[in-house]
PDB file of C-alpha atoms and ligand atoms in Angstrom:
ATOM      1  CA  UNK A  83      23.018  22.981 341.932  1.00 71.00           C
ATOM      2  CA  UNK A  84      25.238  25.113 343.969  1.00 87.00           C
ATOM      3  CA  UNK A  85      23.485  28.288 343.674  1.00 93.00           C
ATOM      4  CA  UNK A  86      20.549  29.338 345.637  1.00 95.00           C
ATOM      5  CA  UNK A  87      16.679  29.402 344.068  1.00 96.00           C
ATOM      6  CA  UNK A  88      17.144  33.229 344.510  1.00 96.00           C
ATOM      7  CA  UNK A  89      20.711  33.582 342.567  1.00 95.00           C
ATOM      8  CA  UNK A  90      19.099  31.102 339.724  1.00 96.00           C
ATOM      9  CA  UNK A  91      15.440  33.085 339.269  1.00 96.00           C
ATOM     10  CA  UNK A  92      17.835  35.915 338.627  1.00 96.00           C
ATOM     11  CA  UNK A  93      20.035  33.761 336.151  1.00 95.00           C
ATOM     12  CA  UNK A  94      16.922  32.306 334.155  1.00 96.00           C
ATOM     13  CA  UNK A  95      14.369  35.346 334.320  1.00 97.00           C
ATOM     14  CA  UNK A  96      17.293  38.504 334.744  1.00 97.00           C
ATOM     15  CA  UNK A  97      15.482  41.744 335.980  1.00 97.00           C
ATOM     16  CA  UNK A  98      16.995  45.306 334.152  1.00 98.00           C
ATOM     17  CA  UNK A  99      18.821  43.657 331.658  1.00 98.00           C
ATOM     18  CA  UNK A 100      19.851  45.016 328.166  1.00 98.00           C
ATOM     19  CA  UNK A 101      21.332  48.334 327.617  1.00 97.00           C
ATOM     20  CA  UNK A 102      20.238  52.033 327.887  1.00 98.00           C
ATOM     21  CA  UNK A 103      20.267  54.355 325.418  1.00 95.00           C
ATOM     22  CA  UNK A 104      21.869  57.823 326.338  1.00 96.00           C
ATOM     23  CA  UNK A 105      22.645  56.583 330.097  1.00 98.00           C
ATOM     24  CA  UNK A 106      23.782  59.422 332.699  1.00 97.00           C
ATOM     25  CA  UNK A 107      27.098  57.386 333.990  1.00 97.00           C
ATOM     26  CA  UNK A 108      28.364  53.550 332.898  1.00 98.00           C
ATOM     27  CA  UNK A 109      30.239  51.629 334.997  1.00 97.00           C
ATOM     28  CA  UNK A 110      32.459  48.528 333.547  1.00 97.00           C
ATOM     29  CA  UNK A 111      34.452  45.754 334.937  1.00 95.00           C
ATOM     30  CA  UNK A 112      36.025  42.250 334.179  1.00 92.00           C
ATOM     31  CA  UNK A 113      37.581  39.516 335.620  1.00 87.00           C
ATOM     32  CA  UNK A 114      40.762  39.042 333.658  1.00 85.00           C
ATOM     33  CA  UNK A 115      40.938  35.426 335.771  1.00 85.00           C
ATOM     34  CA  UNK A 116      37.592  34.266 334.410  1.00 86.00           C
ATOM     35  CA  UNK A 117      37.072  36.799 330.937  1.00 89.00           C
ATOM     36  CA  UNK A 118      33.950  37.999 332.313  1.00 91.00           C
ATOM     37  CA  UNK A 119      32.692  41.704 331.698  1.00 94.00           C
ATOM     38  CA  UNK A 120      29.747  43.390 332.786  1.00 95.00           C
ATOM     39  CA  UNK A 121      27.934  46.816 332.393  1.00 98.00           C
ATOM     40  CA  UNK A 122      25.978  49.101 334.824  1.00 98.00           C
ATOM     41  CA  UNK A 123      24.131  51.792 333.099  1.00 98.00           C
ATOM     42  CA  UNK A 124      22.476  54.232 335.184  1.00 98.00           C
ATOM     43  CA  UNK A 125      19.846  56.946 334.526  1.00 98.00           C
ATOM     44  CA  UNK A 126      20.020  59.737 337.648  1.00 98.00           C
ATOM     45  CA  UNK A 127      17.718  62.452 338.601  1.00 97.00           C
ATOM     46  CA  UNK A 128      18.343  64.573 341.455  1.00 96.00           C
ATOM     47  CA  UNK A 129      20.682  62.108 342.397  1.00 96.00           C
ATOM     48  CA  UNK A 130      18.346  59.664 342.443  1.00 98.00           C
ATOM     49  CA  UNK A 131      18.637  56.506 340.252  1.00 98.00           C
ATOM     50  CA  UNK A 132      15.247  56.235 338.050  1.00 98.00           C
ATOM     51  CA  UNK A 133      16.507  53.498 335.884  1.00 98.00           C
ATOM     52  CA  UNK A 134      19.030  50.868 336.016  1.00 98.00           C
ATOM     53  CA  UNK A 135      20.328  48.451 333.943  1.00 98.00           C
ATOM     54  CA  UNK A 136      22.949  45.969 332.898  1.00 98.00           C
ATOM     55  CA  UNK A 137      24.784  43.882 330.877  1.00 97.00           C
ATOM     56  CA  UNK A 138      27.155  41.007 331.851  1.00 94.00           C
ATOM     57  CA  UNK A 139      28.941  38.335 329.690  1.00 94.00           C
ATOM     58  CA  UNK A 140      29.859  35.730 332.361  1.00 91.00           C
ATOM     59  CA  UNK A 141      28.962  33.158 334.524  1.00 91.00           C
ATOM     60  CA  UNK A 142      25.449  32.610 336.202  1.00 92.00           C
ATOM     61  CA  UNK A 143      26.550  33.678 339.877  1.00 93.00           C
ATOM     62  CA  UNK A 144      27.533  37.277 337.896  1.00 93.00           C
ATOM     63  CA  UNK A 145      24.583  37.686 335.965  1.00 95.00           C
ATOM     64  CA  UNK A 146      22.386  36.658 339.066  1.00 95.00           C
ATOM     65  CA  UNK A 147      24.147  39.251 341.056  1.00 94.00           C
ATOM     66  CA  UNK A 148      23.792  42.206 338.709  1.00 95.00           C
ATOM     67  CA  UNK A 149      20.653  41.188 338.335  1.00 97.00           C
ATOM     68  CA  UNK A 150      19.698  41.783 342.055  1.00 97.00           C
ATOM     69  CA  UNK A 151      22.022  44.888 342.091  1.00 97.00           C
ATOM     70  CA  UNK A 152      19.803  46.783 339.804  1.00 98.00           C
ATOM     71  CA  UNK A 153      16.781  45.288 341.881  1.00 97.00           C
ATOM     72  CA  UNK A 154      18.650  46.548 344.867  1.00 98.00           C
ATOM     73  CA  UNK A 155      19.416  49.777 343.993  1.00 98.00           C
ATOM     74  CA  UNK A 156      16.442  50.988 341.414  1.00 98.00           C
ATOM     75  CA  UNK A 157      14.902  54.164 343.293  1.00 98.00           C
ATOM     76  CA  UNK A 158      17.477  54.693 345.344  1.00 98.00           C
ATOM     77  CA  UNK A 159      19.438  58.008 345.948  1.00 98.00           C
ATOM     78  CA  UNK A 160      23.568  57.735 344.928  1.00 98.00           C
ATOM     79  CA  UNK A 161      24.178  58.000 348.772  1.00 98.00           C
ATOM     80  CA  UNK A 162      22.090  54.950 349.511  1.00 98.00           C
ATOM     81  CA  UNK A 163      23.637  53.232 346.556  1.00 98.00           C
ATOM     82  CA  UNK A 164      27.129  53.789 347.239  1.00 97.00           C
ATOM     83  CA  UNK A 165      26.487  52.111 350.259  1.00 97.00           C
ATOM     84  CA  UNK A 166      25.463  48.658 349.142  1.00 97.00           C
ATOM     85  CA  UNK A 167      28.462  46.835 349.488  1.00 95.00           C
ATOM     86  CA  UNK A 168      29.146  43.171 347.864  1.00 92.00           C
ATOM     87  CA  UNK A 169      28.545  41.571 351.253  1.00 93.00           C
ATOM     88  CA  UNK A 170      24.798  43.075 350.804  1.00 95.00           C
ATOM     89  CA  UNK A 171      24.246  41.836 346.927  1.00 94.00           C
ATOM     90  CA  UNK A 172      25.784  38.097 348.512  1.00 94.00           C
ATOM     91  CA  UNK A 173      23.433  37.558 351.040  1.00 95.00           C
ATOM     92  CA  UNK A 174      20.460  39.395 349.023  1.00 96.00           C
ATOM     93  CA  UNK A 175      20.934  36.261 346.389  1.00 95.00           C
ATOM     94  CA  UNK A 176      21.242  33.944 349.447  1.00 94.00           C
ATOM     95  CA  UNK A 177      24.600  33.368 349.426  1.00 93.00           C
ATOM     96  CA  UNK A 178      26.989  31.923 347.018  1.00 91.00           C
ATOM     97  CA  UNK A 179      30.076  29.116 347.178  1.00 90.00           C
ATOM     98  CA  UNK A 180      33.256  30.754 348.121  1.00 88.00           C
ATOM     99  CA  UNK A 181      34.640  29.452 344.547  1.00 87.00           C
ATOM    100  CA  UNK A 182      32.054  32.216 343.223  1.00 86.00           C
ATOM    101  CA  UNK A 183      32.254  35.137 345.728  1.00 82.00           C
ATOM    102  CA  UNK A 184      34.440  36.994 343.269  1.00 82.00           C
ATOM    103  CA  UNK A 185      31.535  36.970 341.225  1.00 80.00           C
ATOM    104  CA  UNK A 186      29.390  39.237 343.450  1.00 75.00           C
ATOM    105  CA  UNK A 187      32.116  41.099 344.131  1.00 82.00           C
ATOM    106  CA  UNK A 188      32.462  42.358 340.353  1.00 90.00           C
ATOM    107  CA  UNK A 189      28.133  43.587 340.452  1.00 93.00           C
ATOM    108  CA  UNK A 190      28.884  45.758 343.428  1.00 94.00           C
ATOM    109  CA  UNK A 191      32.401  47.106 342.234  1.00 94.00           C
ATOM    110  CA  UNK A 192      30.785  48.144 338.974  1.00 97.00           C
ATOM    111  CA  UNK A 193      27.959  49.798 340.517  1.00 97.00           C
ATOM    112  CA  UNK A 194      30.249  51.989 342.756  1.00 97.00           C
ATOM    113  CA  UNK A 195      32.352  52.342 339.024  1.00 97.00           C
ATOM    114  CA  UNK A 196      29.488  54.025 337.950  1.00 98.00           C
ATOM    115  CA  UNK A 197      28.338  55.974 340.854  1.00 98.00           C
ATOM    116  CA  UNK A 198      32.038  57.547 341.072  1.00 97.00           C
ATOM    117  CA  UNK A 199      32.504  58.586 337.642  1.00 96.00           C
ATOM    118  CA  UNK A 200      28.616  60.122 337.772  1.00 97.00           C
ATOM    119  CA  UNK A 201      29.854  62.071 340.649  1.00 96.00           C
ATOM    120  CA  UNK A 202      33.297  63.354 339.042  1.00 95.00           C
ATOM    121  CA  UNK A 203      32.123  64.279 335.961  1.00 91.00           C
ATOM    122  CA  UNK A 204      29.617  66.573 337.680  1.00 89.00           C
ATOM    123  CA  UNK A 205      32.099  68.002 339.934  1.00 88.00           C
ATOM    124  CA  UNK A 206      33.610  69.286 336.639  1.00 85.00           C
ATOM    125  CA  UNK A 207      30.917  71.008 335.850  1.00 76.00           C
TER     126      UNK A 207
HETATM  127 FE1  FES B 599      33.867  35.141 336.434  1.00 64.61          FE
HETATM  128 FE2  FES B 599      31.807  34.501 337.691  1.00 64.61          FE
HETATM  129  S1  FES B 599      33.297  33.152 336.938  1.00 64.61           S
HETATM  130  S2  FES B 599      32.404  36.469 337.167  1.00 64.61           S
END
């Protein structure tokens, strides 16, 4: 296989998966190249995230890395979050083949997707 043991426990035994009922921000994203979407739902208190989870409809590098994402980032305050870039969730899984990077990419865009909107809708209010 080209994937890593780490990247494939993710892909056959996903951590945080399935979707949350009344979630405090969503993030989405695709790949319009590949068709894949994924979901970040995240449940925030004190701007701390107590619960994560996700949803993706793709390939197994993208499903590994959201996987590890939510792993990565459960507990976590927004600031730490934010700051987990894709580089992070790529060498978390133990790398990936350069054909799939764009893969990883999507977990941590969505993630920040979610973070960002969290933190404009409360500036609203
Ligand atoms: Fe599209 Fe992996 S092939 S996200």
């Amino acid at each position: 296989t080209m994937y890593s043991k780490e990247l494939m426990q993710h892909f056959r035994k996903p951590r945080n998966q399935g979707r949350m009922e009344n979630p405090d921000a969503v993030g989405k994203g695709g790949n319009p190249v590949c068709g894949d979407v994924m979901y970040i739902y995240l449940k925030i208190e004190d701007d701390r995230i107590e619960d994560v989870k996700f949803e993706t409809f793709g390939c197994a590098a993208a499903i590994g890395t959201t996987s590890k994402i939510t792993e990565m980032v459960k507990g976590k305050t927004l600031d730490e979050a934010i700051e987990v870039t894709k580089k992070d969730v790529e060498e978390a899984v133990g790398g990936l083949p350069p054909v799939k990077r764009h893969c990883s990419n999507l977990s941590a865009s969505v993630l920040h997707k979610a973070i960002n909107k969290y933190r404009s809708e409360k500036a609203k209010t």
